[in-house]
mmCIF file of C-alpha atoms in Angstrom:
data_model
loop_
_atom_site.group_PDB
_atom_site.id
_atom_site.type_symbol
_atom_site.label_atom_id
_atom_site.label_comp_id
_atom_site.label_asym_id
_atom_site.label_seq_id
_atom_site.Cartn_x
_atom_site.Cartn_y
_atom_site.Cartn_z
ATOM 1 C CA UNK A 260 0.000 0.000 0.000
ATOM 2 C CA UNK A 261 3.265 2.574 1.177
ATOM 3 C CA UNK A 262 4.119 1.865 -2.556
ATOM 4 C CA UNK A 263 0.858 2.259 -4.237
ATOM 5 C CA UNK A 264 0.229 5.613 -2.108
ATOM 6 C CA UNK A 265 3.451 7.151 -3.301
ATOM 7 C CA UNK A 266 3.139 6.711 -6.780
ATOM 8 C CA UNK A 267 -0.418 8.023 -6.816
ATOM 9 C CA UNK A 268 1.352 11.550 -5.357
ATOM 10 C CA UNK A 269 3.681 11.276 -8.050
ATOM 11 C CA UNK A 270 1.254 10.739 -10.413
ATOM 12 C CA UNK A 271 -0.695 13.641 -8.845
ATOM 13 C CA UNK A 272 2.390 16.063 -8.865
ATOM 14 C CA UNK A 273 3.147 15.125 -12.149
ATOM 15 C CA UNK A 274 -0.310 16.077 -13.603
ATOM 16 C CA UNK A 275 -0.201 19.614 -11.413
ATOM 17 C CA UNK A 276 3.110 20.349 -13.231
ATOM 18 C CA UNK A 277 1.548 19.572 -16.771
ATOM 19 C CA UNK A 278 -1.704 21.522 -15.674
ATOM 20 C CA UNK A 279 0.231 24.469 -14.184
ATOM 21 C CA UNK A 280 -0.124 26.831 -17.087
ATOM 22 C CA UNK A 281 -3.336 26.339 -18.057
ATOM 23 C CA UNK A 282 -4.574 26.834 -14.264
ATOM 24 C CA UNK A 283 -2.191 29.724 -14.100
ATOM 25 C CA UNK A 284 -4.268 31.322 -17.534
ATOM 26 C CA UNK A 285 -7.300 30.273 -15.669
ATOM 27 C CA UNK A 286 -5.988 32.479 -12.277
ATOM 28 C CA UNK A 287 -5.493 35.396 -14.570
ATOM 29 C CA UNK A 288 -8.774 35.592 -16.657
ATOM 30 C CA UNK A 289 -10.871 34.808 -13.625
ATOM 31 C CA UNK A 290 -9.412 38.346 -11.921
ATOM 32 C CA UNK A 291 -9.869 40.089 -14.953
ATOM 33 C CA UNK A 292 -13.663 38.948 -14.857
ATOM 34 C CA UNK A 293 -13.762 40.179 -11.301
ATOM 35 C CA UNK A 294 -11.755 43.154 -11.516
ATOM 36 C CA UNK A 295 -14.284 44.600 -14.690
ATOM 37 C CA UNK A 296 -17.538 43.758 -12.343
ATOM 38 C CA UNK A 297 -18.586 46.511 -9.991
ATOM 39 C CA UNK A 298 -19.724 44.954 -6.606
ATOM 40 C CA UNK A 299 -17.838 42.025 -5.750
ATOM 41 C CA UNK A 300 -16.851 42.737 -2.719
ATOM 42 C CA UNK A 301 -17.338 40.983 -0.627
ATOM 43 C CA UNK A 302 -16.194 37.613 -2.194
ATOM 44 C CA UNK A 303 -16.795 34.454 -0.880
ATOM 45 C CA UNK A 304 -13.868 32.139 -2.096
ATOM 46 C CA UNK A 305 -15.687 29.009 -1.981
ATOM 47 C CA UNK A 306 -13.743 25.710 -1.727
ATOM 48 C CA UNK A 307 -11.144 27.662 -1.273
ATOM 49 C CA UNK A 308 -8.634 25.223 0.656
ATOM 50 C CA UNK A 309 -6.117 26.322 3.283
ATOM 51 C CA UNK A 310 -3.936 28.699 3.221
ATOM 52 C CA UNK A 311 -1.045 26.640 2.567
ATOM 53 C CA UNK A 312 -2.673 25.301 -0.571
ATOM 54 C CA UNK A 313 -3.367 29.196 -2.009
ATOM 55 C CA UNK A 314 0.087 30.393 -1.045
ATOM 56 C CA UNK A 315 2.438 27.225 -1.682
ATOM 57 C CA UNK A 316 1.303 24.563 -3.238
ATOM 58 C CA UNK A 317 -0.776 26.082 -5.889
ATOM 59 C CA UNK A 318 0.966 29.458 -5.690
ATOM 60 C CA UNK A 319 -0.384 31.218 -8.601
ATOM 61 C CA UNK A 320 -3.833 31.068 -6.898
ATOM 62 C CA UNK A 321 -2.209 33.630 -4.646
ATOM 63 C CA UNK A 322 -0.422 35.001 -6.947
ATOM 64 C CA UNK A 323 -2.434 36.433 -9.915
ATOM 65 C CA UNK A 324 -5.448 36.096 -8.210
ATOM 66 C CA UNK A 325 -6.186 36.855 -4.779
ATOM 67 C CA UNK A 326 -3.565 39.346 -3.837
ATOM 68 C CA UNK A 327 -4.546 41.640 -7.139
ATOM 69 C CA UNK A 328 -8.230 41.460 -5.811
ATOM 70 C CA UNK A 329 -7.362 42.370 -2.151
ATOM 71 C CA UNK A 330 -5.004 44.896 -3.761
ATOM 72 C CA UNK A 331 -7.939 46.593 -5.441
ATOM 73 C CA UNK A 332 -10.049 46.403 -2.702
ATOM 74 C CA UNK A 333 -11.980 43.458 -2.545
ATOM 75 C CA UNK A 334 -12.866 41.925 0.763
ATOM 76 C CA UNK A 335 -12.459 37.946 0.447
ATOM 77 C CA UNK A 336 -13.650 35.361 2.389
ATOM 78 C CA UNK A 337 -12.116 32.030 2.196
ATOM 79 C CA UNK A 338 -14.723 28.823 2.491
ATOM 80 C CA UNK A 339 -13.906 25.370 2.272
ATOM 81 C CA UNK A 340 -15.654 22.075 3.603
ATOM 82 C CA UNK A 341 -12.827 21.535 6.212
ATOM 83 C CA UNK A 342 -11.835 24.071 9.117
ATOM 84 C CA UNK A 343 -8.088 24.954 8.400
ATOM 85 C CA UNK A 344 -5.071 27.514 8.362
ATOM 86 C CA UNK A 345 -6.560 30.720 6.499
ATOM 87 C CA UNK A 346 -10.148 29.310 6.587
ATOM 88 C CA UNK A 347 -12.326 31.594 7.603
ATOM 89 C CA UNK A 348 -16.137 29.686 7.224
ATOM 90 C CA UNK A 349 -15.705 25.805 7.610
ATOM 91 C CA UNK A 350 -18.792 24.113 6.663
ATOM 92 C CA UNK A 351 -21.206 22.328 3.833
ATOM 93 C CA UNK A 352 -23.188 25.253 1.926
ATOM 94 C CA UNK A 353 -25.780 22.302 1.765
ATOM 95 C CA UNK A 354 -26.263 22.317 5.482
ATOM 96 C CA UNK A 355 -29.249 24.981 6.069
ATOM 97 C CA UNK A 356 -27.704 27.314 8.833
ATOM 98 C CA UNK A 357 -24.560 27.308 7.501
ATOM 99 C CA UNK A 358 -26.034 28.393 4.149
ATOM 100 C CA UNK A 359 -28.389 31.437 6.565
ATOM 101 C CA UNK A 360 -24.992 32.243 8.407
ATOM 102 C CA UNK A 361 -23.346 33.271 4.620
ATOM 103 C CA UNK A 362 -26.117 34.469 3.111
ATOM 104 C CA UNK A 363 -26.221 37.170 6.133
ATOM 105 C CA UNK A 364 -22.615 38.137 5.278
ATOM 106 C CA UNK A 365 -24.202 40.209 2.131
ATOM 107 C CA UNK A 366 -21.327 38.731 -0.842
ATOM 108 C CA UNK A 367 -21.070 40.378 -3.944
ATOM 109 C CA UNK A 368 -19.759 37.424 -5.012
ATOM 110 C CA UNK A 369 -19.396 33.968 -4.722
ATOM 111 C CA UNK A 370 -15.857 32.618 -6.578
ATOM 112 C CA UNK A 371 -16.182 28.733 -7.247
ATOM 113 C CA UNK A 372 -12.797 27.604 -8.727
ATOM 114 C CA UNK A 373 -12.755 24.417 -9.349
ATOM 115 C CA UNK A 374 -14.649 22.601 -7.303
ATOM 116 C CA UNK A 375 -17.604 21.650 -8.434
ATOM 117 C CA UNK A 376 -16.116 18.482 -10.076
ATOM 118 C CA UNK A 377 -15.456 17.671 -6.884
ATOM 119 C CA UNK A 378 -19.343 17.841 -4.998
ATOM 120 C CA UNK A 379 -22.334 14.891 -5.698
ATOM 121 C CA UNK A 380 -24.708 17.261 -6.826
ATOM 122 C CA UNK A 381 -23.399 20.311 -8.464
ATOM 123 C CA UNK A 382 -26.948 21.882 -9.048
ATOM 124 C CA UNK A 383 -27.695 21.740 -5.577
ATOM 125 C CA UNK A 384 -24.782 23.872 -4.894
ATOM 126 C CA UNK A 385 -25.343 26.241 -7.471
ATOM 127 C CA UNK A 386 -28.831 26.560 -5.652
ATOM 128 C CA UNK A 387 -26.917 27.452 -2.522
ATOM 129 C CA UNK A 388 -24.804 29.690 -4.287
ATOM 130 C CA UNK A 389 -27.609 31.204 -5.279
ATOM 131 C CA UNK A 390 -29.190 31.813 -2.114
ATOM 132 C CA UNK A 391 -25.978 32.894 -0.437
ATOM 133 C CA UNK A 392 -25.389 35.644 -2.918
ATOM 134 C CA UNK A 393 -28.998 36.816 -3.336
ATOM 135 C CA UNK A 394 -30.871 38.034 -6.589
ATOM 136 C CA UNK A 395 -28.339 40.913 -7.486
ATOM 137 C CA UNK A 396 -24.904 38.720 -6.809
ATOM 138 C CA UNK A 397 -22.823 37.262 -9.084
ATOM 139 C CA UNK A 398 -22.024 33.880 -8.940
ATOM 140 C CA UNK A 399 -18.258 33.007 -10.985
ATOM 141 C CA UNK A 400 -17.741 29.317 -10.843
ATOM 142 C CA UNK A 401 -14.790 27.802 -13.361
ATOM 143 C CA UNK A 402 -14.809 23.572 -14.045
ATOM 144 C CA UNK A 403 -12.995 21.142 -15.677
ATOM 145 C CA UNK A 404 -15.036 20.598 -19.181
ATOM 146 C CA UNK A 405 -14.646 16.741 -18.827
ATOM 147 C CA UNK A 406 -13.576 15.561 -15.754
ATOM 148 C CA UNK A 407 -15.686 13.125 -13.604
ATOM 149 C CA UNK A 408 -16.422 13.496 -10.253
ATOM 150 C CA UNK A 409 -13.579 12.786 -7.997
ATOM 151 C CA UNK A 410 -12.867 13.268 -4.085
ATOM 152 C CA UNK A 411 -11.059 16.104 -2.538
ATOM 153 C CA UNK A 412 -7.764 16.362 -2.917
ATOM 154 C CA UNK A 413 -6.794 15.919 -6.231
#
């Protein structure tokens, strides 16, 4: 199994170093989506990971994403499923009062990078989304075109 498990990392690093230009590309038009909207702020970065994964490990998120937005201005709040290091909302958006606690918050915005290849039932999030950012929001979500469903992490 110790053999088996460190292959499949290869394999995963491997793919993140092909990938890393094209989810670079995707970092940069993403901002310049956000950055031509009026009334993002604030943005709810959801599935956004830890802070460790933003900064480090996929440092371009960071990099030509976030900081530019914060630079300009925008407020962001980071979301994920799990509580973590720069987390600021753990919790499932499916879950009812955790959907009513975000929805309170009054987003502009909610950011899904992502991640919806990586949820059961994508439309039932985009319903959340929905809710959470209310009738004059914008939702900005960003998927794979064909990739299957597959746990969290990559």
């Amino acid at each position: 199994h110790r053999e088996e498990r460190a292959r499949i990392r290869l394999d995963r690093c491997r793919a993140n170093v092909a990938l890393a230009p094209v989810f670079e590309r995707e970092a940069v038009r993403l901002r310049e989506i956000l950055l031509a909207e009026r009334g993002v702020s604030p943005l709810l970065n959801l599935g956004s990971s830890d802070a460790r994964s933003r900064e480090q490990t996929k440092p371009h998120i960071e990099r030509e994403l976030l900081a530019p937005l914060r630079a300009a201005g925008v407020e962001i709040v980071h979301a994920d499923l799990r509580p973590g290091s720069g987390v600021d909302v753990a919790g499932d958006i499916l879950d009812a009062e955790v959907r009513a606690r975000l929805a309170a918050c009054g987003f502009g915005c909610v950011l899904i990078a992502n991640m919806l290849e990586h949820v059961r039932d994508p439309a039932a999030v985009a319903s959340a989304c929905e809710e959470i950012v209310g009738p004059s929001g914008l939702i900005l979500a960003s998927a794979p075109s064909s990739f299957p469903f597959h746990a969290d992490p990559l």
